Amino acid sequence: MSVQLFAAIDVGSFKLELGIYEITAKNGMRQVEHLRHVIALGKNTYSTGKISYELVDEMCRILEDFSAVMKSYQVSDYRAYATTAMRVAKNSHIILEQIRVRTGIKVRVLSNSEQRLLTYKAVAMKEAEFQKIIQKGTAIVDVSFGSMQISLFDKDSLVSTQNLPLGVMRLGGLLARIPADSWQQRPLIEEWVDKELATYKKMYLRDRDMKNRGIKNLIAIGELILYLARDEVDHGMADRIEAADFLAYADRLCAMSLDQIEERFGVNAGYASLLMPAAVIFSRVVEMTGAEMIWIPGIRMCDGIAAEYAQNIKKLNFVHNFDEDILTTTRNMAKRYRCGGSHSQCVENTALQLFDVMKKNHGLSGRDRLLLRIAAIIHGCGKFISTRNVSASAYNIVMATEILGLSHEERKLVAEVVRSHEQEFDYVEEDTRAAKLTALLRLANALDSSHKQKTAECKMTVKNGELVIACSYDGDMSVELLAVGLCQDFFEEIFGIKPVLKKKRRS
């Protein structure tokens, strides 16, 4: 049995974490080591916009220790990811280079959507429980130091995911300006949290039938809930907590002084000051959703990093389809900007057909196929803002909207493809992948120019330098023939293949 040792490093807003995992094809993955060092990177970032040299120096020393541990275990591979604090720090590029030079560790900054997908994969490792819970209305609530993410599931399908500026360190920075005991601060925190949640509720819960399609379960994840749950059940990890019991527990916690919280949880003053805001945030989400039960799977970011790695090397398979989650959130985005419907579906199907038939000619990956599909689903979103500046509006919408699982670079690629499919391609700004995906989307859109799905049933073949699209539609196809003709030159320039639309002869 082949055993691989893998190391996951999480450079978070309040701590550095190392997990070492044993991965096998037969048994999946098992954690064999876990190290954690508290360091408040986010405190600098949220107050000054930068991470100080003193913290960088401390961080590098800890990462050097992590590197030594990795060598002692003889790990064969690793991934090191940074999240919110590094993501928003103005000097992040300088810090990442210092880390690389001093420790040899290459750290990549995750987008928020990538970060959340990793945590969901960690949850999904507990497959039996996860699949059972999300059959009913479920919200995954991830309260972290920098922000909070709420993701709604309905009958095994991800409905929406949204990031809110309710991280406990952000709230802590606001509360630090108000000299008050914890019991006096609670109303202020609740007022601030309720303000953000009210907007969220209007946008994402307003149309839900709360009796039949309401939120029955919360899946609570993040570093802070691990501490809160550990204290709840005799200092052992609580797996399930009734919502009413958690609300009563939050009341007891919020009545404690800071010294009492330190003693109760065995943490320093800095960490203790974050637990009360975390309890308030979770309790307000419980009350907003009317959830009946809270499941705490006890996962960490490192677990998600290791799970994705194990999946990529084909030693871990998920029952849950995360690509479908990405597509579902994209379709909900299209619905919000009123660009879904039969035309969007036709363009999506045609784009995939073009991608597959041109596989030997474009050299793109399976991930590129997913990005093309996303671009096809939302290609018309710009018309929601402006019918005159559709392309620019579409670009801005995509760049301003979080799409689960996509990096910033991938989201920018999708935005450029959506922008360029109806305007002149920018050879300076855009790369080869963007050019190829744009050419495919342009042709797919051209084939349904009339929005009447005349080419929905067609056969495509690549032969003798031509992509022949044979269509059996009986009626007039002048609009489609004209549109295909207009995008022929660009398509041929990119692939060296000329697209030709033909009508099948009836026998």
C-alpha positions as a printed Julia matrix, in Angstrom:
507×3 Matrix{Float64}:
   0.0    0.0     0.0
   1.48   3.34   -1.14
   1.53   5.9     1.7
   2.11   9.58    1.02
   2.83  12.21    3.66
   1.46  15.64    2.85
   1.75  18.94    4.74
  -0.9   21.67    4.79
  -0.06  25.17    6.05
  -2.71  27.77    6.86
  -1.5   31.36    7.23
  -4.63  32.78    8.84
  -5.6   36.12   10.3
  -4.97  35.03   13.89
  -2.8   31.93   13.7
  -0.35  29.85   11.71
  -1.26  26.2    11.45
   0.5   23.09   10.18
  -1.19  19.77    9.55
   0.63  16.65    8.37
  -1.51  13.96    6.78
  -1.04  10.35    5.78
  -2.79   9.73    2.45
  -3.49   6.31    0.96
  -5.78   5.14   -1.82
  -7.34   2.52    0.48
  -7.89   4.5     3.69
  -8.09   8.08    2.39
  -6.38  10.59    4.67
  -5.49  10.71    8.35
  -3.9   13.56   10.3
  -0.69  12.53   12.08
   0.5   15.93   13.31
  -1.02  19.31   14.1
   0.83  22.45   15.19
  -0.65  25.87   15.87
   0.86  29.25   16.7
  -1.23  32.31   17.57
  -0.17  35.44   15.7
  -2.52  38.38   15.11
  -1.71  39.25   11.49
  -5.21  40.63   11.03
  -4.86  43.13   13.85
  -2.3   45.09   11.81
  -4.09  44.61    8.53
  -7.49  45.82    9.67
  -6.07  48.85   11.51
  -3.2   50.03    9.27
  -3.7   48.13    6.0
  -0.24  46.52    6.33
   1.45  43.72    8.27
   4.33  45.05   10.39
   7.92  43.88   10.04
   7.85  42.52   13.61
   4.96  40.21   12.74
   6.62  39.21    9.46
   9.78  38.31   11.38
   7.79  36.22   13.87
   5.87  34.57   11.06
   9.05  33.58    9.24
  10.54  32.09   12.4
   7.46  29.94   12.94
   7.36  28.86    9.29
  11.04  27.88    9.56
  10.04  25.64   12.47
   7.2   24.23   10.37
   9.66  23.52    7.57
  11.92  21.6     9.99
   8.95  19.5    11.16
   8.0   18.77    7.55
  11.54  17.56    6.85
  11.52  15.35    9.95
   8.36  13.66    8.68
   9.84  13.47    5.16
   6.69  14.88    3.56
   6.57  14.41   -0.19
   4.52  17.51   -0.97
   2.89  20.51    0.68
   0.54  23.43    0.07
   0.74  26.71    1.96
  -2.19  29.11    1.68
  -2.87  32.53    3.16
  -6.34  33.94    3.69
  -8.05  37.21    4.65
  -5.28  39.11    6.48
  -2.74  38.54    3.73
  -5.36  39.03    1.04
  -6.14  42.59    2.15
  -2.63  43.64    3.25
  -1.13  46.27    0.96
   2.37  44.8     1.38
   1.4   41.15    0.83
   3.64  40.67   -2.24
   6.7   41.84   -0.29
   5.83  39.57    2.63
   5.31  36.52    0.42
   8.73  37.08   -1.15
  10.36  37.41    2.29
   8.74  34.14    3.38
   9.99  32.38    0.25
  13.56  33.66    0.62
  13.84  33.06    4.39
  11.98  29.76    4.73
  11.82  28.23    1.24
   8.04  27.96    1.61
   5.93  29.32   -1.23
   2.66  30.72    0.1
  -0.27  31.39   -2.21
  -3.0   33.85   -1.28
  -6.46  32.35   -1.75
  -9.45  34.3    -2.93
 -12.38  34.19   -0.53
 -14.33  31.87   -2.84
 -11.39  29.42   -3.02
 -11.01  29.51    0.75
 -14.68  28.69    1.34
 -14.66  25.82   -1.15
 -11.74  24.25    0.7
 -13.6   24.41    4.01
 -16.68  22.83    2.38
 -14.52  19.99    1.1
 -13.25  19.45    4.64
 -16.86  19.23    5.85
 -17.77  16.87    3.01
 -15.09  14.43    4.18
 -17.66  13.48    6.83
 -19.8   12.28    3.95
 -22.58  10.35    5.66
 -23.47  13.16    8.04
 -22.97  15.95    5.48
 -25.15  14.33    2.81
 -27.88  13.57    5.36
 -27.99  17.08    6.81
 -28.07  19.03    3.53
 -31.15  17.15    2.3
 -33.13  19.66    4.38
 -32.67  23.42    4.37
 -29.14  23.97    5.67
 -26.82  26.93    6.1
 -23.06  26.56    6.44
 -21.92  29.4     8.68
 -18.19  30.1     8.79
 -17.32  32.83   11.3
 -13.64  33.66   11.01
 -11.37  36.43   12.21
 -11.69  38.53    9.06
 -15.22  37.86    7.76
 -18.22  35.54    7.81
 -19.56  33.33    5.04
 -23.12  32.03    4.83
 -23.9   29.34    2.26
 -27.41  27.98    1.76
 -28.11  24.38    0.74
 -31.51  23.09   -0.31
 -32.03  19.39   -1.14
 -28.35  18.65   -1.72
 -27.92  21.73   -3.93
 -25.96  24.85   -3.05
 -28.36  27.76   -3.53
 -26.14  30.74   -2.69
 -22.99  31.76   -0.87
 -22.26  35.24    0.43
 -19.43  36.89    2.35
 -20.26  39.43    5.06
 -17.85  41.84    6.83
 -18.53  40.3    10.24
 -15.16  38.82   11.21
 -14.52  38.96   14.96
 -11.28  40.91   14.59
 -13.08  43.57   12.58
 -15.71  43.81   15.3
 -12.97  43.75   17.92
 -11.34  46.76   16.3
 -14.6   48.68   16.58
 -15.21  47.62   20.17
 -11.66  48.58   21.19
 -12.67  52.2    20.76
 -15.49  51.78   23.29
 -14.38  51.3    26.91
 -16.93  48.83   28.25
 -17.26  45.42   29.88
 -18.4   42.48   27.77
 -21.96  42.62   29.06
 -22.2   46.26   28.01
 -20.68  45.58   24.58
 -23.15  42.86   23.64
 -25.99  45.23   22.57
 -23.54  47.17   20.42
 -22.32  43.98   18.7
 -25.87  42.76   18.18
 -26.88  46.06   16.61
 -23.91  45.96   14.22
 -24.47  42.3    13.32
 -28.23  42.77   12.85
 -27.57  45.63   10.44
 -25.53  43.34    8.15
 -27.85  40.36    8.54
 -30.93  42.43    7.7
 -29.52  43.16    4.24
 -28.58  39.5     3.78
 -32.05  38.35    4.83
 -33.74  40.66    2.32
 -31.58  39.44   -0.54
 -31.33  35.71    0.15
 -34.08  34.62    2.55
 -36.99  36.82    1.53
 -38.36  34.45   -1.12
 -37.95  31.26    0.91
 -41.01  29.52    2.31
 -39.69  29.39    5.88
 -42.21  26.71    6.9
 -41.37  24.21    4.16
 -38.04  25.47    2.79
 -36.66  27.23    5.82
 -33.28  26.65    7.45
 -33.54  23.58    9.68
 -29.83  23.01   10.3
 -26.71  25.11   10.7
 -23.28  23.66   10.0
 -20.94  25.81   12.1
 -17.28  25.89   11.09
 -14.22  27.95   11.86
 -11.6   28.17   14.59
 -13.85  30.04   17.01
 -16.74  27.58   17.08
 -14.24  24.84   17.97
 -13.45  26.67   21.2
 -17.07  27.47   21.96
 -18.22  23.88   21.34
 -15.32  22.36   23.25
 -16.43  24.18   26.39
 -20.09  23.31   25.89
 -19.82  19.56   26.47
 -17.4   18.82   29.28
 -14.44  20.21   27.34
 -14.91  17.59   24.63
 -15.91  18.36   21.05
 -19.65  18.8    20.72
 -20.95  17.26   17.53
 -24.57  18.45   17.68
 -26.14  21.19   19.79
 -29.81  22.07   19.92
 -30.28  25.7    18.85
 -32.08  26.6    22.09
 -29.2   25.18   24.15
 -26.67  27.18   22.16
 -28.62  30.41   22.64
 -28.72  29.82   26.4
 -24.99  29.08   26.36
 -24.28  32.3    24.44
 -26.24  34.25   27.09
 -24.07  32.77   29.85
 -20.87  33.53   27.97
 -21.85  37.13   27.25
 -22.52  37.69   30.96
 -18.9   36.81   31.83
 -16.1   39.33   32.31
 -13.0   39.12   30.13
 -11.03  37.58   33.03
 -13.71  34.91   33.49
 -13.62  34.04   29.78
  -9.82  33.73   29.91
 -10.02  31.36   32.86
 -12.94  29.33   31.48
 -11.38  28.7    28.07
  -7.71  28.76   29.0
  -6.81  31.44   26.46
  -5.02  34.76   26.59
  -6.78  38.12   26.8
  -6.5   38.77   23.06
  -8.22  35.51   22.15
 -10.74  35.79   24.97
 -11.9   39.15   23.64
 -12.93  37.44   20.37
 -15.06  34.63   21.8
 -17.94  36.79   22.97
 -18.39  38.49   19.54
 -18.24  35.04   17.91
 -20.96  33.71   20.2
 -23.11  36.76   19.43
 -22.7   36.35   15.66
 -23.62  32.66   15.74
 -26.6   33.3    18.03
 -27.95  36.1    15.8
 -27.69  33.83   12.74
 -29.57  31.11   14.64
 -32.35  33.58   15.46
 -32.45  35.01   11.94
 -32.8   31.59   10.29
 -34.9   29.88   12.94
 -32.59  26.84   12.76
 -33.34  23.99   15.14
 -29.99  22.23   15.29
 -26.3   23.12   14.98
 -23.81  20.55   13.68
 -20.15  21.23   14.43
 -18.02  18.88   12.31
 -14.76  20.0    13.96
 -12.8   20.71   10.8
 -10.0   23.18   10.13
  -8.67  24.9     7.05
  -5.73  22.49    6.89
  -8.19  19.59    6.56
  -9.67  21.23    3.46
  -6.24  21.84    1.94
  -5.33  18.18    2.45
  -8.71  16.96    1.17
  -8.38  18.9    -2.09
  -4.84  17.64   -2.58
  -5.93  14.04   -1.98
  -8.78  14.54   -4.46
  -6.41  15.98   -7.09
  -4.05  13.0    -6.86
  -7.1   10.69   -7.08
  -6.76   9.16   -3.62
  -9.96  10.67   -2.27
 -13.36  10.78   -3.98
 -16.27  12.92   -2.85
 -19.88  11.83   -3.22
 -20.88  15.49   -3.34
 -20.28  17.22   -6.7
 -18.59  20.56   -6.01
 -18.48  21.56   -9.69
 -22.28  21.41   -9.65
 -22.26  23.76   -6.66
 -20.17  26.22   -8.65
 -22.58  25.98  -11.6
 -25.64  26.31   -9.36
 -24.36  29.53   -7.8
 -23.55  30.8   -11.31
 -27.1   30.04  -12.5
 -28.5   31.85   -9.48
 -26.3   34.79  -10.44
 -27.75  34.66  -13.98
 -31.23  34.59  -12.51
 -30.47  37.65  -10.38
 -29.32  39.6   -13.46
 -32.08  38.17  -15.66
 -29.8   36.58  -18.22
 -30.87  32.96  -17.87
 -33.56  31.24  -19.92
 -33.56  29.16  -23.07
 -30.98  31.28  -24.93
 -28.46  31.03  -22.1
 -29.01  27.28  -21.86
 -28.58  26.89  -25.62
 -25.33  28.9   -25.62
 -24.03  26.83  -22.7
 -24.79  23.53  -24.43
 -23.35  24.7   -27.74
 -20.2   26.06  -26.11
 -19.59  22.69  -24.45
 -20.19  20.89  -27.74
 -17.7   23.19  -29.48
 -15.15  22.7   -26.68
 -15.39  18.92  -26.94
 -15.24  18.67  -30.73
 -12.28  21.09  -30.83
 -10.36  19.27  -28.08
  -7.44  18.33  -30.3
  -7.17  21.89  -31.59
  -7.45  24.1   -28.5
  -5.25  22.28  -25.93
  -7.35  23.57  -23.03
  -7.99  21.76  -19.75
 -11.05  20.43  -17.97
 -10.89  23.45  -15.69
 -11.06  25.71  -18.76
 -14.2   23.84  -19.84
 -15.79  24.74  -16.5
 -14.78  28.41  -16.89
 -16.24  28.47  -20.43
 -19.47  27.03  -19.07
 -19.63  29.73  -16.38
 -19.02  32.45  -18.97
 -21.75  31.01  -21.21
 -24.3   30.99  -18.38
 -23.75  34.66  -17.47
 -22.65  36.08  -20.83
 -25.69  38.39  -21.04
 -25.6   39.81  -17.51
 -24.41  43.27  -18.63
 -27.81  44.09  -20.16
 -29.25  44.25  -16.65
 -27.21  47.43  -16.1
 -27.05  48.95  -19.57
 -28.17  48.05  -23.08
 -25.6   50.44  -24.57
 -22.51  49.47  -22.56
 -23.23  45.76  -22.21
 -19.64  44.54  -22.34
 -18.24  46.94  -19.74
 -21.24  46.35  -17.47
 -20.82  42.59  -17.76
 -17.16  42.82  -16.82
 -17.91  44.92  -13.76
 -20.7   42.59  -12.61
 -18.5   39.5   -12.82
 -15.59  41.18  -11.05
 -17.87  42.4    -8.26
 -19.61  39.05   -7.72
 -18.15  36.14   -5.81
 -18.25  32.83   -7.69
 -17.63  29.86   -5.44
 -14.31  28.09   -5.97
 -12.8   30.53   -8.46
  -9.51  32.3    -7.84
  -9.23  36.02   -8.54
  -7.33  35.21  -11.74
 -10.02  32.8   -12.91
 -12.8   35.26  -12.15
 -10.91  37.92  -14.11
 -10.53  35.47  -17.01
 -14.29  34.8   -17.03
 -14.98  38.55  -16.85
 -12.69  39.19  -19.84
 -14.33  36.43  -21.9
 -17.8   37.74  -21.09
 -16.69  41.28  -21.99
 -14.95  40.29  -25.22
 -17.54  37.98  -26.74
 -19.37  40.95  -28.31
 -16.6   43.5   -28.7
 -13.12  43.7   -30.21
 -10.65  41.42  -28.47
  -7.93  43.25  -26.53
  -4.68  41.51  -27.5
  -2.65  43.59  -25.05
  -4.68  42.97  -21.92
  -5.87  39.41  -22.5
  -3.98  36.12  -22.75
  -4.11  33.05  -24.97
  -6.61  31.18  -22.78
  -8.92  34.17  -22.84
  -8.63  34.36  -26.63
  -9.54  30.68  -27.07
 -12.47  30.79  -24.66
 -13.7   34.03  -26.22
 -13.63  32.51  -29.71
 -15.64  29.51  -28.51
 -18.21  31.65  -26.68
 -18.56  34.06  -29.64
 -19.35  31.21  -32.0
 -21.75  29.55  -29.52
 -23.6   32.85  -29.11
 -23.64  33.46  -32.87
 -25.27  30.07  -33.44
 -28.28  31.26  -31.46
 -28.33  34.87  -32.64
 -32.11  34.81  -33.13
 -32.64  33.4   -29.61
 -34.87  30.74  -31.19
 -32.56  27.73  -30.7
 -32.52  26.91  -34.42
 -29.15  25.15  -34.08
 -29.95  23.3   -30.85
 -29.83  20.03  -32.78
 -26.7   20.02  -34.9
 -23.68  17.85  -35.67
 -20.15  19.22  -35.53
 -17.05  17.78  -37.21
 -13.53  19.1   -37.78
 -12.18  18.15  -41.2
  -9.78  19.64  -43.73
  -9.25  22.86  -41.78
 -12.96  23.49  -41.25
 -15.34  23.13  -38.34
 -18.51  22.03  -40.11
 -21.7   22.69  -38.15
 -24.51  20.78  -39.85
 -27.99  21.87  -38.77
 -31.32  20.24  -39.64
 -33.53  23.29  -39.01
 -36.07  23.69  -41.85
 -36.73  27.44  -41.59
 -34.78  30.59  -42.42
 -31.31  30.74  -40.84
 -30.12  34.01  -42.36
 -29.47  35.63  -38.97
 -27.33  32.73  -37.75
 -25.43  32.5   -41.07
 -24.63  36.21  -40.89
 -23.53  36.01  -37.22
 -21.28  33.01  -37.85
 -19.75  34.81  -40.8
 -18.91  37.8   -38.59
 -16.95  35.69  -36.1
 -15.28  33.41  -38.66
 -12.07  35.41  -39.02
 -11.38  35.65  -35.28
 -12.09  31.95  -34.74
  -9.81  30.96  -37.63
  -7.09  33.31  -36.37
  -7.13  31.69  -32.92
  -7.44  28.02  -33.89
  -6.48  27.81  -37.56
  -9.91  26.28  -38.16
 -12.71  27.97  -40.11
 -16.26  27.52  -38.76
 -18.86  26.84  -41.42
 -22.61  26.6   -40.78
 -24.48  24.3   -43.18
 -28.01  22.98  -43.4
 -28.36  19.23  -43.58
 -29.95  17.91  -46.7
 -33.2   16.08  -46.19
 -33.27  12.61  -47.72
